[in-house]
Each structure stands twice: as C-alpha cells, then as structure tokens.
Amino acid sequence: MAVKGAGRGTGNFKPVSMSSKEYQAFAKAREPARSVWTNCLKAFLVGGIICTIGQGVTQFFMAAFQMSSKDASNPTVAVMILLAVILTSLGVYDKIAQWAGAGSAVPVTGFANSMCSAAIEHRAEGLVLGVGANMFKLAGSVIVFGVVAAFVVGIIYWVFGIGAWHDAAG
C-alpha cells in the first residue's frame, strides 16, 4: 500500500511503512515552530499566578485565624491541592497546562493534577486496580525520590556538621 507524498505536489507515492528515522524526519518537518521566549513567559506568568494565589491563601489564614506564617502553610497546601483537583476534574487545569507548559507544574498543584488525572483516566478499571494502582505509579516514584533526596541531604548535613551549627544558631 502506498500514500501520496504530503506537501510535495509531485504526485510521488511513498510506502506506508517507514523506518523510525524516516518517521522522525517526517514528523519534525511538520512540527509547528515554538518560540522559547514565549513559552518561558507563559510558564513564568502561570507559575507566578499559582504562587500568588497560594500566597493569598496563606495571607487569608494568617489574617482570618491569627495564624503564624508557619502554621498557615499546612492549610494553604491543602487548599491548593483541593483547587488543583477541582480544576482538573472540570478539565480546566489541563487547558491551563497546555497553554502554560511547565508553569503549571508548580510542585503541589502539578502533583495534585497528575494524581487526579491518573485517577480519572483509570476509574473505569475499578477503585483498587484502576484508580489506586495507576494513581500511585506516579506517586511512588515521587515519594521514593523525596525520601532518597532527604536521606542524601541528611548524610551531607551529618558529615559536615551543618545540622549542629544550624541548631546552635537557631
């Protein structure tokens, strides 16, 4: 079977099966150009807006409940996770992510979006084998990375005595 060569106007026919190198060249030639500066600006703006909303939530908890900044951080994280899950469930967060790219991957909201998306995508497979198993595929690697990174940083603190200096200064 053969298909007409796209965009050439020569009327040549190419075989449907292509090698992976041919396909990559074919796809790259038709890929839309992306402006790095525009993408950076979009990511900066959306990431900044998400962080500004988080700071606003923190300020709300500090003002409304007379919390310290440290005490307001936990409910702020919970509210930001809840907002990300609601926006993901409504399909809004994905549209923001398509436009903003990496700017929507601010750690807490990006992680909540990833978890919620996996849960929504696999809900038809059941709660345990669908939602639970697939949702925690992502969470498992993030948790393992966090634990390993914390261990390495702890060892560095211990070896160089940074923790003792920090405790004495604090």
GROMACS .gro file of C-alpha atoms in nm:
model
  170
    1MET     CA    1   0.000   0.000   0.000
    2ALA     CA    2   0.124   0.350  -0.075
    3VAL     CA    3   0.025   0.704   0.016
    4LYS     CA    4   0.079   1.025  -0.173
    5GLY     CA    5   0.375   1.233  -0.050
    6ALA     CA    6   0.237   1.514   0.165
    7GLY     CA    7   0.320   1.872   0.075
    8ARG     CA    8   0.545   1.797  -0.218
    9GLY     CA    9   0.296   1.838  -0.502
   10THR     CA   10   0.496   1.599  -0.718
   11GLY     CA   11   0.242   1.317  -0.712
   12ASN     CA   12   0.506   1.069  -0.588
   13PHE     CA   13   0.383   0.779  -0.380
   14LYS     CA   14   0.563   0.660  -0.065
   15PRO     CA   15   0.521   0.325   0.108
   16VAL     CA   16   0.312   0.342   0.429
   17SER     CA   17   0.571   0.164   0.639
   18MET     CA   18   0.857   0.395   0.730
   19SER     CA   19   1.165   0.335   0.936
   20SER     CA   20   1.177   0.517   1.268
   21LYS     CA   21   1.434   0.765   1.130
   22GLU     CA   22   1.212   0.840   0.831
   23TYR     CA   23   0.912   0.889   1.057
   24GLN     CA   24   1.107   1.122   1.288
   25ALA     CA   25   1.217   1.332   0.991
   26PHE     CA   26   0.859   1.333   0.856
   27ALA     CA   27   0.716   1.441   1.194
   28LYS     CA   28   0.986   1.703   1.255
   29ALA     CA   29   0.921   1.866   0.916
   30ARG     CA   30   0.553   1.911   1.006
   31GLU     CA   31   0.602   2.013   1.370
   32PRO     CA   32   0.493   2.370   1.441
   33ALA     CA   33   0.769   2.613   1.536
   34ARG     CA   34   0.780   2.702   1.904
   35SER     CA   35   0.912   3.023   2.049
   36VAL     CA   36   1.127   2.950   2.352
   37TRP     CA   37   1.085   3.304   2.486
   38THR     CA   38   0.706   3.293   2.453
   39ASN     CA   39   0.694   2.955   2.627
   40CYS     CA   40   0.916   3.085   2.907
   41LEU     CA   41   0.696   3.391   2.950
   42LYS     CA   42   0.378   3.181   2.964
   43ALA     CA   43   0.534   2.941   3.216
   44PHE     CA   44   0.658   3.232   3.428
   45LEU     CA   45   0.318   3.403   3.427
   46VAL     CA   46   0.113   3.095   3.512
   47GLY     CA   47   0.361   2.969   3.772
   48GLY     CA   48   0.365   3.317   3.925
   49ILE     CA   49  -0.015   3.336   3.931
   50ILE     CA   50  -0.038   2.994   4.101
   51CYS     CA   51   0.218   3.102   4.361
   52THR     CA   52   0.041   3.435   4.411
   53ILE     CA   53  -0.287   3.252   4.475
   54GLY     CA   54  -0.105   3.033   4.727
   55GLN     CA   55   0.039   3.340   4.899
   56GLY     CA   56  -0.310   3.493   4.907
   57VAL     CA   57  -0.448   3.179   5.072
   58THR     CA   58  -0.166   3.194   5.329
   59GLN     CA   59  -0.240   3.560   5.400
   60PHE     CA   60  -0.609   3.475   5.440
   61PHE     CA   61  -0.533   3.209   5.702
   62MET     CA   62  -0.294   3.443   5.881
   63ALA     CA   63  -0.549   3.727   5.892
   64ALA     CA   64  -0.871   3.530   5.949
   65PHE     CA   65  -0.741   3.282   6.205
   66GLN     CA   66  -0.443   3.474   6.353
   67MET     CA   67  -0.202   3.204   6.240
   68SER     CA   68   0.169   3.245   6.202
   69SER     CA   69   0.317   3.201   5.856
   70LYS     CA   70   0.443   2.857   5.958
   71ASP     CA   71   0.102   2.750   6.094
   72ALA     CA   72  -0.081   2.878   5.785
   73SER     CA   73   0.137   2.673   5.548
   74ASN     CA   74  -0.038   2.338   5.608
   75PRO     CA   75  -0.393   2.453   5.537
   76THR     CA   76  -0.260   2.652   5.240
   77VAL     CA   77  -0.116   2.335   5.088
   78ALA     CA   78  -0.447   2.155   5.145
   79VAL     CA   79  -0.644   2.435   4.977
   80MET     CA   80  -0.406   2.446   4.678
   81ILE     CA   81  -0.435   2.068   4.636
   82LEU     CA   82  -0.814   2.094   4.656
   83LEU     CA   83  -0.821   2.373   4.395
   84ALA     CA   84  -0.596   2.174   4.160
   85VAL     CA   85  -0.813   1.862   4.195
   86ILE     CA   86  -1.134   2.058   4.133
   87LEU     CA   87  -0.986   2.233   3.827
   88THR     CA   88  -0.851   1.901   3.696
   89SER     CA   89  -1.188   1.733   3.743
   90LEU     CA   90  -1.357   2.013   3.548
   91GLY     CA   91  -1.096   1.992   3.269
   92VAL     CA   92  -0.971   2.346   3.332
   93TYR     CA   93  -0.626   2.263   3.471
   94ASP     CA   94  -0.537   2.063   3.159
   95LYS     CA   95  -0.623   2.361   2.936
   96ILE     CA   96  -0.406   2.585   3.155
   97ALA     CA   97  -0.125   2.328   3.135
   98GLN     CA   98  -0.148   2.309   2.755
   99TRP     CA   99  -0.113   2.686   2.729
  100ALA     CA  100   0.143   2.739   3.007
  101GLY     CA  101   0.354   2.427   2.980
  102ALA     CA  102   0.595   2.390   3.271
  103GLY     CA  103   0.445   2.685   3.457
  104SER     CA  104   0.151   2.471   3.566
  105ALA     CA  105   0.384   2.211   3.716
  106VAL     CA  106   0.437   2.412   4.035
  107PRO     CA  107   0.508   2.127   4.278
  108VAL     CA  108   0.192   2.097   4.487
  109THR     CA  109  -0.067   2.179   4.221
  110GLY     CA  110   0.119   1.996   3.944
  111PHE     CA  111   0.148   1.683   4.157
  112ALA     CA  112  -0.219   1.702   4.256
  113ASN     CA  113  -0.312   1.742   3.888
  114SER     CA  114  -0.106   1.437   3.792
  115MET     CA  115  -0.260   1.223   4.065
  116CYS     CA  116  -0.615   1.335   3.987
  117SER     CA  117  -0.567   1.289   3.611
  118ALA     CA  118  -0.446   0.933   3.662
  119ALA     CA  119  -0.742   0.860   3.890
  120ILE     CA  120  -0.991   1.000   3.641
  121GLU     CA  121  -0.832   0.820   3.347
  122HIS     CA  122  -0.835   0.477   3.512
  123ARG     CA  123  -1.161   0.493   3.711
  124ALA     CA  124  -1.335   0.252   3.473
  125GLU     CA  125  -1.089  -0.022   3.574
  126GLY     CA  126  -1.210  -0.014   3.936
  127LEU     CA  127  -1.106   0.160   4.256
  128VAL     CA  128  -0.819  -0.067   4.355
  129LEU     CA  129  -0.667  -0.193   4.029
  130GLY     CA  130  -0.763   0.114   3.826
  131VAL     CA  131  -0.758   0.427   4.038
  132GLY     CA  132  -0.533   0.312   4.322
  133ALA     CA  133  -0.273   0.123   4.124
  134ASN     CA  134  -0.234   0.374   3.843
  135MET     CA  135  -0.256   0.683   4.060
  136PHE     CA  136   0.026   0.562   4.281
  137LYS     CA  137   0.255   0.470   3.990
  138LEU     CA  138   0.337   0.839   3.974
  139ALA     CA  139   0.324   0.897   4.348
  140GLY     CA  140   0.558   0.608   4.418
  141SER     CA  141   0.844   0.749   4.213
  142VAL     CA  142   0.798   1.097   4.359
  143ILE     CA  143   0.790   0.964   4.715
  144VAL     CA  144   1.096   0.746   4.658
  145PHE     CA  145   1.285   1.041   4.508
  146GLY     CA  146   1.186   1.260   4.805
  147VAL     CA  147   1.295   1.002   5.062
  148VAL     CA  148   1.627   0.934   4.886
  149ALA     CA  149   1.696   1.307   4.843
  150ALA     CA  150   1.616   1.371   5.212
  151PHE     CA  151   1.847   1.085   5.311
  152VAL     CA  152   2.135   1.219   5.100
  153VAL     CA  153   2.088   1.573   5.232
  154GLY     CA  154   2.073   1.435   5.588
  155ILE     CA  155   2.400   1.248   5.537
  156ILE     CA  156   2.563   1.564   5.397
  157TYR     CA  157   2.441   1.763   5.698
  158TRP     CA  158   2.572   1.495   5.935
  159VAL     CA  159   2.913   1.460   5.764
  160PHE     CA  160   2.978   1.833   5.754
  161GLY     CA  161   2.819   1.907   6.092
  162ILE     CA  162   2.580   2.156   5.936
  163GLY     CA  163   2.286   2.041   6.148
  164ALA     CA  164   2.471   2.106   6.476
  165TRP     CA  165   2.568   2.457   6.361
  166HIS     CA  166   2.210   2.523   6.250
  167ASP     CA  167   2.066   2.406   6.584
  168ALA     CA  168   2.311   2.620   6.783
  169ALA     CA  169   2.239   2.928   6.571
  170GLY     CA  170   1.859   2.882   6.585
   0.00000   0.00000   0.00000
